Amino acid sequence: MVDALWKNQRVLVTGGAGFIGSHLTRCLVDASAEVIVLDDLSTGSRSQVPSAAELIVGSVECRSTVEQAAADCTAIIHLAARVSVPQAEQDPDGCRRVNVEGTANAVAAASAGQARFVLASTCAVYGDPDSIPTSEATPVKPLSVYGQSKASAESIVLDAIEQDRLQASCLRLFNVVGRGQNAASAYAAVVPRFAECLCAGRPPTIEGDGLQTRDFVPVGFVVDCLLRAASSPVAPVVNVGTGHETSLLELLERMQSIAGTALQPTFAAGRTGDIRRSVADVETLHRDCGACEPNRLGQALRDVLDQHAPG
Ligand code: NAD
């Protein structure tokens, strides 16, 4: 969504040097917004930030740095986070400092400057959900330190909304797919990993029986939703998915058909604690932000395959 609305608006994107943040930053720059990126470059990279954006290298853990970055911004889109589930288990305090205290700092800055605020939350807050498809009313029961940290971050945002200190939304992103995703990332890493194998002519490995499902959502659509939530009122909590449940076997088949390959996968032991089914109820999303066109996922998968193609 490149919109006249963003022209000359000053927008802070925390985590803007990362996978989703760099797509968002490019979109805002294209819409002639004045974009400030606050990123500590722990997983993001300087080269991902367009030269038209101002990059502040620093941590959301530092309140004064966040305040300085947020000065005169009309919107803050908060993506900066420790996103690796295993890393969060090893260093729960570090995860909480970034994901929870970092969010508290960003909320305080948004509240002081009356900026609209959007938190990138996650379907991991549902843990192994009670109902499929999973609506926003489903109990929050995170299974991981990462999921717990995001649930706490949401509470900070929701309290501030409740107390009329903040105009904001928490977007619960499902499995985001697109160019630039780190193959070692803890999320949907299956897509870049499959892409790497298919492009190298190597059989991909499926962990488990391949019948576990996910809701793979194209990054371009996620960016549209973040911008919608940053510019106009949407529900305080919104799932961002496609509403389509895709098994890993179906995903692989779809990617093989795009890549023109027919490699037999090998199967390895499933991951401990792997969720069997995950798919968003998208009623709130459709009402507040619109629906994802079905062919956008095909394009996102093509983009990841192109990125891994040799030469
Ligand atoms: P990413 O790792 O590519 O991006 C995170 C960015 O935050 C990186 O650029 C990193 O350097 C930066 N960062 C980390 N700690 C920081 C700190 N202390 N201060 C400042 N910057 C810091 O991950 P992503 O996939 O682009 O995720 C972006 C957001 O979306 C995260 O909040 C994540 O929890 C959420 N999310 C992503 C997915 C997905 O499928 N990718 C799904 C659900 C939620």
Coordinates of N, CA and C and ligand atoms in Angstrom, one line a residue, residues 13-23 37-45 48-49 56-62 66 78-84 94 97-99 102 119-124 146 149-150 171-177 180-182 185-189 215 217 219 222 226 240, ligand 1:
V13 N 10.5 3.2 12.5 CA 10.4 1.7 12.4 C 11.5 1.1 13.2
T14 N 11.2 0.5 14.4 CA 12.2 -0.2 15.1 C 12.4 -1.5 14.5
G15 N 13.6 -2.0 14.4 CA 13.9 -3.3 13.7 C 13.8 -3.2 12.2
G16 N 14.0 -1.9 11.7 CA 13.8 -1.7 10.3 C 14.9 -2.2 9.4
A17 N 15.9 -2.8 10.0 CA 17.0 -3.4 9.2 C 16.8 -4.9 9.0
G18 N 15.7 -5.4 9.6 CA 15.5 -6.8 9.5 C 14.6 -7.2 8.3
F19 N 14.2 -8.5 8.4 CA 13.4 -9.0 7.2 C 12.1 -8.2 6.9
I20 N 11.2 -8.2 7.9 CA 9.9 -7.5 7.7 C 10.2 -6.0 7.6
G21 N 11.0 -5.5 8.6 CA 11.3 -4.1 8.7 C 11.8 -3.5 7.4
S22 N 12.7 -4.2 6.7 CA 13.3 -3.6 5.5 C 12.3 -3.5 4.4
H23 N 11.3 -4.5 4.3 CA 10.2 -4.3 3.3 C 9.4 -3.1 3.7
V37 N 15.0 4.6 11.2 CA 15.1 3.2 11.6 C 15.9 3.1 12.8
L38 N 15.4 2.5 13.9 CA 16.2 2.2 15.1 C 16.5 0.7 15.1
D39 N 17.7 0.3 15.0 CA 18.1 -1.1 15.0 C 19.4 -1.3 15.5
D40 N 19.6 -2.4 16.3 CA 21.0 -2.6 16.9 C 21.8 -3.5 15.9
L41 N 21.2 -3.9 14.8 CA 21.9 -4.7 13.8 C 22.3 -6.1 14.3
S42 N 21.6 -6.6 15.3 CA 21.9 -7.9 15.8 C 21.6 -9.0 14.9
T43 N 20.4 -8.9 14.2 CA 20.1 -9.8 13.1 C 19.9 -9.1 11.8
G44 N 19.6 -7.8 11.9 CA 19.4 -7.0 10.7 C 20.7 -6.6 10.1
S45 N 20.6 -5.9 8.9 CA 21.8 -5.5 8.3 C 21.7 -4.1 7.7
Q48 N 20.4 -3.4 4.3 CA 18.9 -3.6 4.0 C 18.1 -2.3 4.2
V49 N 18.8 -1.3 4.7 CA 18.1 0.0 5.0 C 18.3 0.9 3.8
I56 N 19.5 4.8 12.9 CA 20.1 5.0 14.2 C 20.5 3.6 14.7
V57 N 21.8 3.4 14.9 CA 22.2 2.1 15.4 C 22.2 2.2 17.0
G58 N 21.2 1.4 17.6 CA 21.1 1.5 19.0 C 20.0 0.5 19.4
S59 N 19.9 0.3 20.7 CA 18.9 -0.7 21.2 C 17.7 -0.1 21.8
V60 N 16.6 -0.8 21.6 CA 15.3 -0.3 22.2 C 15.3 -0.5 23.7
E61 N 16.3 -1.2 24.2 CA 16.5 -1.3 25.7 C 16.8 0.1 26.3
C62 N 17.3 1.0 25.5 CA 17.7 2.3 26.1 C 16.6 3.3 25.8
V66 N 15.4 5.5 22.4 CA 14.1 5.4 21.8 C 13.4 6.7 21.7
H78 N 6.7 -1.0 15.7 CA 7.7 -1.6 16.6 C 7.9 -3.0 16.2
L79 N 9.0 -3.3 15.5 CA 9.3 -4.6 15.0 C 10.5 -5.2 15.8
A80 N 11.3 -4.3 16.4 CA 12.6 -4.8 17.0 C 12.3 -5.8 18.0
A81 N 13.0 -6.9 17.9 CA 12.7 -8.0 18.9 C 13.8 -9.1 18.8
R82 N 14.0 -9.8 19.8 CA 14.7 -11.1 19.7 C 13.7 -12.1 19.2
V83 N 14.0 -12.6 18.0 CA 12.9 -13.5 17.4 C 13.3 -15.0 17.4
S84 N 14.5 -15.3 17.8 CA 14.9 -16.7 17.8 C 14.3 -17.4 19.1
G94 N 17.6 -11.8 28.7 CA 17.9 -10.9 27.5 C 16.7 -10.7 26.6
R97 N 14.3 -8.4 28.3 CA 14.8 -7.0 28.2 C 14.5 -6.3 26.9
V98 N 14.7 -7.1 25.8 CA 14.5 -6.5 24.5 C 13.0 -6.5 24.2
N99 N 12.3 -7.6 24.3 CA 10.9 -7.7 23.8 C 9.9 -7.1 24.8
G102 N 11.9 -3.2 26.0 CA 12.0 -2.4 24.7 C 10.6 -2.0 24.3
L119 N 2.4 -2.8 17.3 CA 3.3 -3.8 17.8 C 3.3 -5.0 16.8
A120 N 4.4 -5.5 16.4 CA 4.5 -6.8 15.7 C 4.5 -7.9 16.7
S121 N 3.3 -8.4 16.9 CA 3.2 -9.6 17.8 C 3.2 -10.9 17.0
T122 N 2.8 -12.0 17.6 CA 3.0 -13.2 16.9 C 1.9 -14.3 17.3
C123 N 1.7 -15.2 16.4 CA 0.7 -16.3 16.7 C 1.3 -17.2 17.8
A124 N 2.6 -17.0 18.2 CA 3.2 -17.8 19.2 C 2.6 -17.5 20.6
Y146 N 9.9 -16.9 24.2 CA 9.7 -15.9 23.1 C 8.2 -15.5 23.1
S149 N 7.2 -13.5 26.1 CA 7.7 -12.1 26.1 C 6.8 -11.3 25.2
K150 N 6.3 -11.8 24.1 CA 5.4 -11.1 23.2 C 4.0 -10.9 23.8
L171 N -0.5 -6.6 16.2 CA -0.8 -7.5 15.0 C -0.1 -8.8 15.3
R172 N -0.9 -9.8 15.4 CA -0.4 -11.2 15.6 C 0.0 -11.8 14.3
L173 N 1.2 -11.7 13.9 CA 1.7 -12.2 12.6 C 1.8 -13.7 12.7
F174 N 1.3 -14.4 11.6 CA 1.5 -15.8 11.5 C 2.9 -16.1 10.8
N175 N 3.0 -17.0 9.9 CA 4.4 -17.3 9.4 C 4.7 -16.5 8.1
V176 N 5.5 -15.5 8.3 CA 5.7 -14.5 7.2 C 6.7 -15.1 6.2
V177 N 6.4 -14.8 4.9 CA 7.3 -15.4 3.9 C 7.6 -14.3 2.9
G180 N 14.5 -12.1 1.4 CA 15.3 -11.4 2.5 C 15.2 -12.1 3.8
Q181 N 14.4 -13.2 3.9 CA 14.2 -13.9 5.1 C 15.5 -14.7 5.4
N182 N 16.0 -14.6 6.6 CA 17.2 -15.3 7.0 C 16.9 -16.8 7.0
S185 N 16.6 -18.2 10.3 CA 15.6 -17.6 11.2 C 14.7 -18.7 11.8
A186 N 14.2 -18.4 13.0 CA 13.4 -19.4 13.7 C 11.9 -19.6 13.1
Y187 N 11.5 -18.6 12.3 CA 10.2 -18.6 11.8 C 10.2 -19.1 10.4
A188 N 9.2 -19.8 10.0 CA 8.9 -20.2 8.6 C 10.3 -20.4 7.9
A189 N 11.3 -20.8 8.7 CA 12.6 -21.0 8.1 C 12.5 -22.1 7.1
D215 N 0.1 -21.2 8.6 CA -0.5 -20.2 7.8 C 0.6 -19.2 7.3
V217 N 2.1 -16.3 5.3 CA 1.5 -15.0 4.8 C 2.6 -14.2 4.2
V219 N 5.0 -11.3 2.9 CA 5.5 -10.2 3.6 C 4.9 -8.9 3.1
V222 N 1.7 -8.4 4.9 CA 2.0 -8.0 6.2 C 2.3 -6.5 6.3
L226 N 0.5 -3.6 8.5 CA 1.2 -2.8 9.5 C 0.9 -1.3 9.2
V240 N -2.8 -11.6 11.7 CA -2.4 -11.3 10.3 C -2.0 -12.7 9.7
Ligands
NAD1 P1 14.4 -10.0 12.1 O1 15.3 -10.7 13.0 O2 14.8 -10.0 10.6 O3 14.1 -8.5 12.5 C1 14.2 -8.0 13.8 C2 15.1 -6.7 13.8 O4 15.2 -6.2 15.1 C3 16.5 -7.0 13.3 O5 16.9 -6.0 12.4 C4 17.3 -6.8 14.6 O6 18.7 -6.4 14.3 C5 16.5 -5.8 15.4 N1 16.7 -5.9 16.8 C6 16.8 -7.0 17.6 N2 17.1 -6.6 18.9 C7 17.1 -5.2 18.9 C8 17.3 -4.3 19.9 N3 17.5 -4.6 21.2 N4 17.2 -2.9 19.6 C9 17.0 -2.6 18.3 N5 16.8 -3.5 17.3 C10 16.9 -4.8 17.6 O7 12.9 -10.6 12.3 P2 11.6 -10.4 11.5 O8 11.1 -11.7 11.0 O9 11.7 -9.3 10.5 O10 10.6 -10.0 12.7 C11 10.2 -8.7 12.9 C12 9.1 -8.7 14.0 O11 8.0 -9.5 13.5 C13 9.5 -9.2 15.3 O12 9.0 -8.4 16.3 C14 8.9 -10.6 15.3 O13 8.7 -11.0 16.6 C15 7.7 -10.4 14.5 N6 7.2 -11.6 13.9 C16 7.8 -12.2 12.8 C17 7.3 -13.3 12.2 C18 7.9 -13.9 11.0 O14 7.3 -14.9 10.5 N7 9.0 -13.4 10.5 C19 6.1 -13.9 12.7 C20 5.5 -13.4 13.9 C21 6.0 -12.2 14.4

